[in-house]
Tab-separated table of N, CA and C in Angstrom:
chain	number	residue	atom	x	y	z
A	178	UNK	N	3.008	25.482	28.313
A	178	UNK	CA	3.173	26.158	27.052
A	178	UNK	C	4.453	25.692	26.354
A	179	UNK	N	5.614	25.708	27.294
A	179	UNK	CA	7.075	25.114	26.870
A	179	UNK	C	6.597	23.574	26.093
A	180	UNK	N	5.939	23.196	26.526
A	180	UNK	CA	5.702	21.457	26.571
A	180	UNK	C	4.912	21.400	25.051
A	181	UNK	N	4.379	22.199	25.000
A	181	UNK	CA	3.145	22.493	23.548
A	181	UNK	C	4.098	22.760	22.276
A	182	UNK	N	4.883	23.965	22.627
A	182	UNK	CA	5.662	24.535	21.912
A	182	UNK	C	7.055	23.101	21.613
A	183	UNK	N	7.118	22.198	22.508
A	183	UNK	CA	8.371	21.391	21.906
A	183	UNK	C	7.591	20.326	20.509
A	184	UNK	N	6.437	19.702	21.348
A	184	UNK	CA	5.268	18.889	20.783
A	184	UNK	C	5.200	18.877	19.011
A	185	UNK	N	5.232	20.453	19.070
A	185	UNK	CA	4.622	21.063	17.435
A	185	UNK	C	5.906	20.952	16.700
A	186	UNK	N	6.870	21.599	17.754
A	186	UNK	CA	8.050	21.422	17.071
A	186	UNK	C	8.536	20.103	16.359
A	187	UNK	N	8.789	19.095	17.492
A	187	UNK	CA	8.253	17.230	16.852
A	187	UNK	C	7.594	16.935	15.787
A	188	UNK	N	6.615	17.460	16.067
A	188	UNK	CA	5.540	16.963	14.836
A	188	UNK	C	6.052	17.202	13.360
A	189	UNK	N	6.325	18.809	13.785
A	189	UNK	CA	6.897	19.394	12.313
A	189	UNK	C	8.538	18.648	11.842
A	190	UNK	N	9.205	18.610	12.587
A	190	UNK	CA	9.863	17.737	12.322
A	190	UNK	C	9.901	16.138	11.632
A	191	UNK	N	9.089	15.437	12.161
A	191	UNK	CA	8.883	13.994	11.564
A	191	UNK	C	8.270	14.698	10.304
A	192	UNK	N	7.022	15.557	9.902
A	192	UNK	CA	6.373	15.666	8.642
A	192	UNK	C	7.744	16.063	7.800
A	193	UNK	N	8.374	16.421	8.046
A	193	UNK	CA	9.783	17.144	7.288
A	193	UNK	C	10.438	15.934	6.613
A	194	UNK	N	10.859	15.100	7.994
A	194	UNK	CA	11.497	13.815	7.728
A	194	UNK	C	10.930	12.672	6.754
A	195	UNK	N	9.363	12.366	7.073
A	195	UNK	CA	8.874	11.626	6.234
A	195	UNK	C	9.036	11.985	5.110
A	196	UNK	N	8.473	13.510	4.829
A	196	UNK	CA	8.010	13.765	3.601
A	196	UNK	C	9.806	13.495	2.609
A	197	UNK	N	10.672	14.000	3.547
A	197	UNK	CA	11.933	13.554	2.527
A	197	UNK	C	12.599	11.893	2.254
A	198	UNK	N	11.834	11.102	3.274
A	198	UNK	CA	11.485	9.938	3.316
A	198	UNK	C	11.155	9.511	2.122
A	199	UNK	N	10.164	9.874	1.409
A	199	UNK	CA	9.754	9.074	0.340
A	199	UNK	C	7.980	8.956	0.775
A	200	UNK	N	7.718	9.427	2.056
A	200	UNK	CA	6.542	9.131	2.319
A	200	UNK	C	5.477	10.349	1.956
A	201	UNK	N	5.376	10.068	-0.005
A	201	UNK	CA	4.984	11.401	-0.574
A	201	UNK	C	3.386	11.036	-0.537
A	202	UNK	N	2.486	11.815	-0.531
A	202	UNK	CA	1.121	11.699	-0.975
A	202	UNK	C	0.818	10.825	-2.124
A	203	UNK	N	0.352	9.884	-2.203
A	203	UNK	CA	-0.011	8.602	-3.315
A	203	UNK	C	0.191	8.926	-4.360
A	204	UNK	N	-0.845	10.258	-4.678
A	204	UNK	CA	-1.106	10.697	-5.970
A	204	UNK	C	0.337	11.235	-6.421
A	205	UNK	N	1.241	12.053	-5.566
A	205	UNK	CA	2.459	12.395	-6.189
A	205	UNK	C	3.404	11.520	-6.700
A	206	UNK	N	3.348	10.408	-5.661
A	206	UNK	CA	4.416	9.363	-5.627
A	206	UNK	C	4.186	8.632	-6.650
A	207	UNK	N	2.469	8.378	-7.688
A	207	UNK	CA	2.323	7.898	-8.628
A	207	UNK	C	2.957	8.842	-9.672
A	208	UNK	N	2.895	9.811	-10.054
A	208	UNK	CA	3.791	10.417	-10.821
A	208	UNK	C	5.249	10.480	-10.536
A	209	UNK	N	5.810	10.285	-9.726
A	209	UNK	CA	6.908	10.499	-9.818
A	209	UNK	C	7.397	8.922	-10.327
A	210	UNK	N	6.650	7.568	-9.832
A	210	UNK	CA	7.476	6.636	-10.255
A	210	UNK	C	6.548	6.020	-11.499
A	211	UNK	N	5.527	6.782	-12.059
A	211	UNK	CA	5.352	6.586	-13.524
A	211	UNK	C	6.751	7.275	-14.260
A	212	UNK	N	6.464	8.588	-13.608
A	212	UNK	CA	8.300	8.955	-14.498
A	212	UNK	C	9.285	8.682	-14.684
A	213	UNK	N	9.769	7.981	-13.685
A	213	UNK	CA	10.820	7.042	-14.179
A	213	UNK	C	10.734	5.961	-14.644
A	214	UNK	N	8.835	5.504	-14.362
A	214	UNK	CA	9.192	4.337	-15.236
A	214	UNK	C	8.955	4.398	-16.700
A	215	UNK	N	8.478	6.052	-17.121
A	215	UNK	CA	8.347	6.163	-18.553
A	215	UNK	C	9.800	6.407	-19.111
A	216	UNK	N	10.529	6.997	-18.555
A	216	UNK	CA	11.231	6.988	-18.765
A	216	UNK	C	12.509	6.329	-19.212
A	217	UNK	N	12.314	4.888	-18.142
A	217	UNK	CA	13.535	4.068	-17.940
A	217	UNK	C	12.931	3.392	-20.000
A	218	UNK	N	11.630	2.743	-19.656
A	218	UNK	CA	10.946	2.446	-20.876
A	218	UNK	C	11.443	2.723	-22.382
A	219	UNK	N	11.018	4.463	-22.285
A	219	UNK	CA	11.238	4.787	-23.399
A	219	UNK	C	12.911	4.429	-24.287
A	220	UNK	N	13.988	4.192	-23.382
A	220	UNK	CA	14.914	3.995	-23.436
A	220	UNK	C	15.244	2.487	-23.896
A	221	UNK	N	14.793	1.226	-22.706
A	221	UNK	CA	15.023	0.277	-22.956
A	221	UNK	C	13.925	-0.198	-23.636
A	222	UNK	N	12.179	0.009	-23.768
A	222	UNK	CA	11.565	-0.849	-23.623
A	222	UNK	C	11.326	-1.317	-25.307
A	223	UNK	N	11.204	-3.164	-25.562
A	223	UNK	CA	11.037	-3.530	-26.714
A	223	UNK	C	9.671	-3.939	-27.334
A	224	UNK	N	8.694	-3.985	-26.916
A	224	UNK	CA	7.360	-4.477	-27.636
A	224	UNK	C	7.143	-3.308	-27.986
A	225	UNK	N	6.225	-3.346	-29.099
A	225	UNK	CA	5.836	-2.814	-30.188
A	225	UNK	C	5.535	-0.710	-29.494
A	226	UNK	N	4.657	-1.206	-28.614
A	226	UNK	CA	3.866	-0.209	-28.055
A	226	UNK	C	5.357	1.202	-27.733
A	227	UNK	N	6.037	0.257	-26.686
A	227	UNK	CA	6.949	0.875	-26.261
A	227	UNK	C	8.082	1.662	-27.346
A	228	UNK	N	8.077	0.697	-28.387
A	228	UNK	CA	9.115	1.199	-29.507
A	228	UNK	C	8.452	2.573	-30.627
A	229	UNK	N	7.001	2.594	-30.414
A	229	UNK	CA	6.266	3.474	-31.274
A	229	UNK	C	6.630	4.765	-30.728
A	230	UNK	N	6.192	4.663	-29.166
A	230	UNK	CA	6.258	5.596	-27.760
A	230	UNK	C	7.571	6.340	-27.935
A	231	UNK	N	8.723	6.110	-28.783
A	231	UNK	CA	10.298	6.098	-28.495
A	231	UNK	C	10.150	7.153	-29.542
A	232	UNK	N	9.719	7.239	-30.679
A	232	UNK	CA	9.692	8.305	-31.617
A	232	UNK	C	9.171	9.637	-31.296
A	233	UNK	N	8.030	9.847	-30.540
A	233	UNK	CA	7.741	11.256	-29.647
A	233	UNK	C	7.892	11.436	-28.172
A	234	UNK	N	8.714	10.035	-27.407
A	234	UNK	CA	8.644	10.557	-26.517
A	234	UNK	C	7.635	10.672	-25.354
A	235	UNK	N	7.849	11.875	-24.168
A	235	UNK	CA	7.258	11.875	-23.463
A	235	UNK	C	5.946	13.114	-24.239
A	236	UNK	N	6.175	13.174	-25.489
A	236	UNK	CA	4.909	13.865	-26.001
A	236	UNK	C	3.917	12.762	-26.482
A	237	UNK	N	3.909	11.683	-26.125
A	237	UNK	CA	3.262	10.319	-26.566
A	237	UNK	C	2.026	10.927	-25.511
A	238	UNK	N	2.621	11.271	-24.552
A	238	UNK	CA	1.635	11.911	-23.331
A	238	UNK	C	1.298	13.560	-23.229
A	239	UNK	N	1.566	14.289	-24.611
A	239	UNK	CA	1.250	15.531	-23.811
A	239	UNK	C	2.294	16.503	-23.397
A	240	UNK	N	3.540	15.660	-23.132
A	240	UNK	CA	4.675	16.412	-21.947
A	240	UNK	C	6.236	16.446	-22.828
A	241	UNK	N	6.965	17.496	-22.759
A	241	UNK	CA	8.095	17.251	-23.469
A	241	UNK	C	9.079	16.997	-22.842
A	242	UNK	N	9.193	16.572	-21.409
A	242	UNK	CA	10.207	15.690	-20.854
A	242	UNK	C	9.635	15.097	-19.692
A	243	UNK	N	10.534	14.428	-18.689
A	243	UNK	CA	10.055	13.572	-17.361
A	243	UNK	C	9.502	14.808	-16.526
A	244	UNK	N	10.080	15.637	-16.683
A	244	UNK	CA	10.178	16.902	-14.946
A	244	UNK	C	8.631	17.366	-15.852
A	245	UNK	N	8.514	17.852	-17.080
A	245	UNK	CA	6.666	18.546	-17.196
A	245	UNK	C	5.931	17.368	-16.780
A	246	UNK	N	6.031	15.816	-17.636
A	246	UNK	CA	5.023	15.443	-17.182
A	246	UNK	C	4.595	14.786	-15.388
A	247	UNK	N	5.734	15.026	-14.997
A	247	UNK	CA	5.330	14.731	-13.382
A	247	UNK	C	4.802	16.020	-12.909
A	248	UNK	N	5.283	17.482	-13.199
A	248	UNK	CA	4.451	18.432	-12.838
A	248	UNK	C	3.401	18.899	-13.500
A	249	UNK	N	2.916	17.866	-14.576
A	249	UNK	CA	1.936	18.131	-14.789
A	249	UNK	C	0.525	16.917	-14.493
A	250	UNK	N	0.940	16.071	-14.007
A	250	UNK	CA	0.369	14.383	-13.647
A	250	UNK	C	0.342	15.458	-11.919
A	251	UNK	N	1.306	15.843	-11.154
A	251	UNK	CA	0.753	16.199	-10.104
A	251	UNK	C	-0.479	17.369	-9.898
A	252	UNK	N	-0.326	18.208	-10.865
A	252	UNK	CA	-1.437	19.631	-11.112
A	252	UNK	C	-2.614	18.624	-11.472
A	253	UNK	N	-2.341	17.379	-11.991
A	253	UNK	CA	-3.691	17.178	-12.609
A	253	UNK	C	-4.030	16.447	-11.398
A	254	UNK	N	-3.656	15.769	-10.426
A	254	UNK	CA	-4.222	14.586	-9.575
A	254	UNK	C	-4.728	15.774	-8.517
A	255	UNK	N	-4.010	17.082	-8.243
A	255	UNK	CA	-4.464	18.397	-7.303
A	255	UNK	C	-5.866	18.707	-7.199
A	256	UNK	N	-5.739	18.741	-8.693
A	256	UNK	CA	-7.471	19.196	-9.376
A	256	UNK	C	-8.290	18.395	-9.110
A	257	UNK	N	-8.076	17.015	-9.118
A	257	UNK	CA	-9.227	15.477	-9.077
A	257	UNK	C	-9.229	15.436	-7.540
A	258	UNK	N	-8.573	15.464	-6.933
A	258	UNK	CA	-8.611	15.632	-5.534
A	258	UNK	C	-9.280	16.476	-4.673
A	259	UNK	N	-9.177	17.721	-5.025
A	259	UNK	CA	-10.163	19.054	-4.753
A	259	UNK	C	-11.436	18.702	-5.470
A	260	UNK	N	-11.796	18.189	-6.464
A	260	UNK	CA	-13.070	17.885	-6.725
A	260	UNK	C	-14.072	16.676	-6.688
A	261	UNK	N	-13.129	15.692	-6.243
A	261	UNK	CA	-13.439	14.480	-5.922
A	261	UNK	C	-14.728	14.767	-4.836
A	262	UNK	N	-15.534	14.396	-4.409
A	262	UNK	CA	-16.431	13.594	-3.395
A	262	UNK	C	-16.025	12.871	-2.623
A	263	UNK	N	-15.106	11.999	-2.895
A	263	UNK	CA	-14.418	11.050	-1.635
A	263	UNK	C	-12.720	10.813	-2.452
A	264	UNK	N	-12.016	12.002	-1.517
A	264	UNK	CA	-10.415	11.900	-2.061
A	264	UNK	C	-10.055	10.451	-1.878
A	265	UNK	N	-10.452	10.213	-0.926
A	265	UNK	CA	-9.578	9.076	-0.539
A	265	UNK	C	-10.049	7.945	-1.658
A	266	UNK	N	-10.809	7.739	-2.823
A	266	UNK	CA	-11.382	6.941	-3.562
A	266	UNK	C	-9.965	7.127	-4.783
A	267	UNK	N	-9.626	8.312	-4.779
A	267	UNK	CA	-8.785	8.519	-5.846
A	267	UNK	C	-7.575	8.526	-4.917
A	268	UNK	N	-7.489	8.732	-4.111
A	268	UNK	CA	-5.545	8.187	-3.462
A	268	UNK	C	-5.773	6.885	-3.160
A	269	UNK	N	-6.428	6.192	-3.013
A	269	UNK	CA	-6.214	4.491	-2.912
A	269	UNK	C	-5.981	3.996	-4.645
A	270	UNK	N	-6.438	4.782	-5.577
A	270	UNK	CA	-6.075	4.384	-6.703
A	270	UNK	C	-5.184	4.462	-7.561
A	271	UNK	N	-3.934	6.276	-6.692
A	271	UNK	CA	-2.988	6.577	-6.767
A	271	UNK	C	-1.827	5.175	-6.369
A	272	UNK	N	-2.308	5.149	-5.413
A	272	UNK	CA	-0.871	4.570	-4.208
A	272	UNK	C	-1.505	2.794	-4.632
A	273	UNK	N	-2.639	2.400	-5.711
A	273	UNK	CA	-2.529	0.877	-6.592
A	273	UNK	C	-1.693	0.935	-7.398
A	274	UNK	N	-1.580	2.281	-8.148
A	274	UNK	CA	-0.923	2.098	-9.251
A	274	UNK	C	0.580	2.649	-9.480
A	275	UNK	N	0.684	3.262	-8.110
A	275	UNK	CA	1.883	3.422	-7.693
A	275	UNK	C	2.997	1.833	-7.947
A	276	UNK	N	2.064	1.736	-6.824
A	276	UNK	CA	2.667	0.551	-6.474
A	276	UNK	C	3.070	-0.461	-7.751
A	277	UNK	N	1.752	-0.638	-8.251
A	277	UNK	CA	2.334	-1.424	-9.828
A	277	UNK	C	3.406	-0.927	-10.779
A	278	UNK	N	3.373	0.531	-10.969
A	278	UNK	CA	4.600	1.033	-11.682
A	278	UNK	C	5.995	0.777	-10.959
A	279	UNK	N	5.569	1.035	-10.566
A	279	UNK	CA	6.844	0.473	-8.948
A	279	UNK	C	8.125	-1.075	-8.941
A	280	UNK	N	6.647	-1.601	-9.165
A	280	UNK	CA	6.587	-3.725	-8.937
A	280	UNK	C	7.719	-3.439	-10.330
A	281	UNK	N	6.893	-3.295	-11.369
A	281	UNK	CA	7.280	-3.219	-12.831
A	281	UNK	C	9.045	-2.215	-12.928
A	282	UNK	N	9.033	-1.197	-12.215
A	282	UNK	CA	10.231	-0.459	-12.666
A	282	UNK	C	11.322	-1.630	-11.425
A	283	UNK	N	11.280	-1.803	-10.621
A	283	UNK	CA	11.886	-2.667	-9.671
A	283	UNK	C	12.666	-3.930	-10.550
A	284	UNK	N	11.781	-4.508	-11.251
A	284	UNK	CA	11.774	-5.436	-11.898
A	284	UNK	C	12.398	-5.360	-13.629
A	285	UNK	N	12.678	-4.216	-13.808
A	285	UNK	CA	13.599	-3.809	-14.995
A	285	UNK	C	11.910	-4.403	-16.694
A	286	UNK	N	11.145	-4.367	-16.003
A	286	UNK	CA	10.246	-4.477	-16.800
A	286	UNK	C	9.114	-3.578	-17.728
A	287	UNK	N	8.981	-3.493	-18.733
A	287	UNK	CA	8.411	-2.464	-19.510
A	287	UNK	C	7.258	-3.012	-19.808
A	288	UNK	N	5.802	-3.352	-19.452
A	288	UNK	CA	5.037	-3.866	-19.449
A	288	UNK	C	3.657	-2.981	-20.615
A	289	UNK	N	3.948	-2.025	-19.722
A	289	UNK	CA	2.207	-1.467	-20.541
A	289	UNK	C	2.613	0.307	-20.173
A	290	UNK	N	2.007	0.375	-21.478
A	290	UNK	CA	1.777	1.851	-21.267
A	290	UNK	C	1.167	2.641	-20.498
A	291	UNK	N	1.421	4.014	-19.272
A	291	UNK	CA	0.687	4.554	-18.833
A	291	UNK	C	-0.773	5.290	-19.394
């Protein structure tokens, strides 16, 4: 029982650790680094698209700063997830486009609009 009880304890531990890791659920982690990369954007970014985007903002999307629209990009990926048929069809498409916002914010690049 001692041995069970350390086990869970472990477990819960690493999920603690990862999760402050960075090792967030796809779908979150795509919002969070669309947000900064709308963000970094709206600031620096120069083609046309990006400079239009600069006059409303993160209401270009709906959201009146970074912190609504990531809590609201996460409420919405919650919902697609719970109703999905196969989650995992929509977190492999999270954690693609993660990744590309990612490549792109890494890279000090303002490419395309979310």
């Amino acid at each position: 029982m001692f041995r069970a009880l350390r086990l869970s304890f472990l477990f819960g531990s690493l999920a603690v650790i990862s999760g402050l890791a960075g090792c967030a659920a796809p779908c979150d982690q795509y919002c969070t680094t669309t947000s900064a990369y709308i963000e970094r954007c709206l600031a620096e970014g120069t083609s046309s698209a990006w400079v239009a985007a600069q006059t409303t903002g993160f209401g270009n999307w709906g959201y009146s700063d970074a912190a609504e629209f990531e809590a609201g990009c996460m409420t919405d990926f919650d919902e697609q997830l719970a109703a999905a048929p196969d989650a995992s069809i929509v977190s492999q498409a999270c954690e693609d486009e993660a990744n590309a916002f990612a490549l792109l914010e890494e890279r000090g690049q303002c490419a395309e609009l979310p």
